């Protein structure tokens, strides 16, 4: 299985998020207004959201190639969480977003969202 590419920068701490990728709760409302809940399943995969503030062109091209080779959101790969060094098997939850960084023609703001498989 492929590994997320090593880039010249780590993701920014600001904006880094870990959250459940889905809510496993089933809810049923009764005629009296009471809500009955139960877990639909017990395993809840994580979603990781992070960004890079100023990524060089070479890193942008590396990420674009990697994303395309994975079939955008269809192919799984290994990603090492920069916070705790845990390796997760993940997929792209949505396409990577690339924006030019502050009128610099050679640096990019990059937003990435990954879902645990």
Short mmCIF file of C-alpha atoms in Angstrom, two decimals:
data_model
loop_
_atom_site.label_atom_id
_atom_site.label_comp_id
_atom_site.label_asym_id
_atom_site.label_seq_id
_atom_site.Cartn_x
_atom_site.Cartn_y
_atom_site.Cartn_z
CA UNK A 1 0.00 0.00 0.00
CA UNK A 2 1.24 3.48 -0.83
CA UNK A 3 2.31 5.99 1.80
CA UNK A 4 1.33 9.67 1.91
CA UNK A 5 4.23 11.59 0.39
CA UNK A 6 6.90 13.25 2.49
CA UNK A 7 6.75 16.99 1.89
CA UNK A 8 9.12 19.82 2.76
CA UNK A 9 6.72 21.05 5.48
CA UNK A 10 4.48 19.57 8.11
CA UNK A 11 0.81 20.56 8.22
CA UNK A 12 0.00 23.71 10.20
CA UNK A 13 -1.14 23.24 13.79
CA UNK A 14 -3.80 25.92 13.28
CA UNK A 15 -6.90 24.38 11.75
CA UNK A 16 -5.85 20.77 12.39
CA UNK A 17 -8.92 18.71 13.36
CA UNK A 18 -9.72 15.13 14.30
CA UNK A 19 -13.39 14.18 14.45
CA UNK A 20 -15.65 11.19 13.82
CA UNK A 21 -16.14 10.64 10.09
CA UNK A 22 -19.75 9.56 10.68
CA UNK A 23 -22.36 9.58 13.44
CA UNK A 24 -23.21 5.92 14.20
CA UNK A 25 -26.34 6.78 16.19
CA UNK A 26 -29.79 5.65 15.05
CA UNK A 27 -32.58 7.83 16.43
CA UNK A 28 -36.29 7.00 16.53
CA UNK A 29 -38.88 9.44 17.85
CA UNK A 30 -41.90 7.93 19.62
CA UNK A 31 -45.45 9.29 19.58
CA UNK A 32 -44.89 10.78 23.03
CA UNK A 33 -41.91 12.79 21.75
CA UNK A 34 -39.32 10.65 23.48
CA UNK A 35 -36.30 9.80 21.36
CA UNK A 36 -34.92 6.28 21.46
CA UNK A 37 -31.31 5.85 20.38
CA UNK A 38 -28.91 3.01 19.74
CA UNK A 39 -25.58 2.55 18.07
CA UNK A 40 -25.84 1.40 14.47
CA UNK A 41 -22.29 0.04 14.69
CA UNK A 42 -19.44 0.24 17.16
CA UNK A 43 -16.44 1.16 15.02
CA UNK A 44 -16.35 4.88 14.26
CA UNK A 45 -13.66 5.92 11.77
CA UNK A 46 -11.89 9.25 12.20
CA UNK A 47 -11.77 12.25 9.87
CA UNK A 48 -8.59 14.34 9.74
CA UNK A 49 -8.63 17.89 8.39
CA UNK A 50 -5.42 19.86 7.96
CA UNK A 51 -3.78 22.47 5.80
CA UNK A 52 -0.48 23.82 4.66
CA UNK A 53 -0.14 27.66 4.59
CA UNK A 54 2.74 27.99 2.11
CA UNK A 55 3.58 24.86 0.18
CA UNK A 56 6.15 25.17 -2.64
CA UNK A 57 5.27 24.27 -6.24
CA UNK A 58 7.27 21.03 -6.10
CA UNK A 59 5.25 19.79 -3.10
CA UNK A 60 1.98 20.85 -4.77
CA UNK A 61 2.87 18.80 -7.85
CA UNK A 62 3.80 15.83 -5.65
CA UNK A 63 0.42 15.98 -3.89
CA UNK A 64 -1.48 16.37 -7.16
CA UNK A 65 0.24 13.32 -8.64
CA UNK A 66 -0.31 11.28 -5.48
CA UNK A 67 -4.02 12.21 -5.34
CA UNK A 68 -4.51 11.34 -9.02
CA UNK A 69 -2.69 8.01 -8.63
CA UNK A 70 -5.03 7.11 -5.74
CA UNK A 71 -8.08 7.79 -7.92
CA UNK A 72 -8.88 10.84 -5.79
CA UNK A 73 -11.14 9.38 -3.07
CA UNK A 74 -11.18 5.75 -4.19
CA UNK A 75 -7.73 4.46 -3.26
CA UNK A 76 -6.57 3.89 0.30
CA UNK A 77 -3.07 4.74 1.55
CA UNK A 78 -1.07 4.98 4.78
CA UNK A 79 -0.86 8.37 6.48
CA UNK A 80 1.20 9.17 9.57
CA UNK A 81 -0.55 11.53 11.96
CA UNK A 82 1.91 14.39 12.65
CA UNK A 83 0.51 14.88 16.17
CA UNK A 84 1.13 11.39 17.59
CA UNK A 85 3.00 9.50 14.81
CA UNK A 86 0.22 6.89 14.57
CA UNK A 87 -0.17 5.38 11.09
CA UNK A 88 -3.74 5.27 9.74
CA UNK A 89 -5.14 3.69 6.61
CA UNK A 90 -7.09 6.52 4.98
CA UNK A 91 -8.72 7.82 1.77
CA UNK A 92 -9.20 11.36 0.52
CA UNK A 93 -12.66 12.41 1.74
CA UNK A 94 -12.83 15.07 -0.99
CA UNK A 95 -10.44 16.46 -3.58
CA UNK A 96 -7.50 18.48 -2.27
CA UNK A 97 -8.01 22.25 -2.54
CA UNK A 98 -5.08 24.32 -3.82
CA UNK A 99 -5.09 28.15 -3.57
CA UNK A 100 -2.30 30.58 -4.38
CA UNK A 101 -0.78 31.94 -1.17
CA UNK A 102 -0.89 35.73 -0.80
CA UNK A 103 0.07 36.81 -4.33
CA UNK A 104 3.04 34.46 -4.38
CA UNK A 105 3.18 32.60 -7.65
CA UNK A 106 5.26 29.76 -6.28
CA UNK A 107 3.55 28.92 -2.96
CA UNK A 108 0.17 27.38 -2.22
CA UNK A 109 -2.40 27.13 0.55
CA UNK A 110 -3.49 23.50 0.58
CA UNK A 111 -6.48 21.93 2.38
CA UNK A 112 -6.67 18.16 2.89
CA UNK A 113 -9.46 16.03 4.36
CA UNK A 114 -8.83 12.32 5.04
CA UNK A 115 -11.20 9.62 6.29
CA UNK A 116 -9.96 6.53 8.09
CA UNK A 117 -10.79 3.32 6.23
#
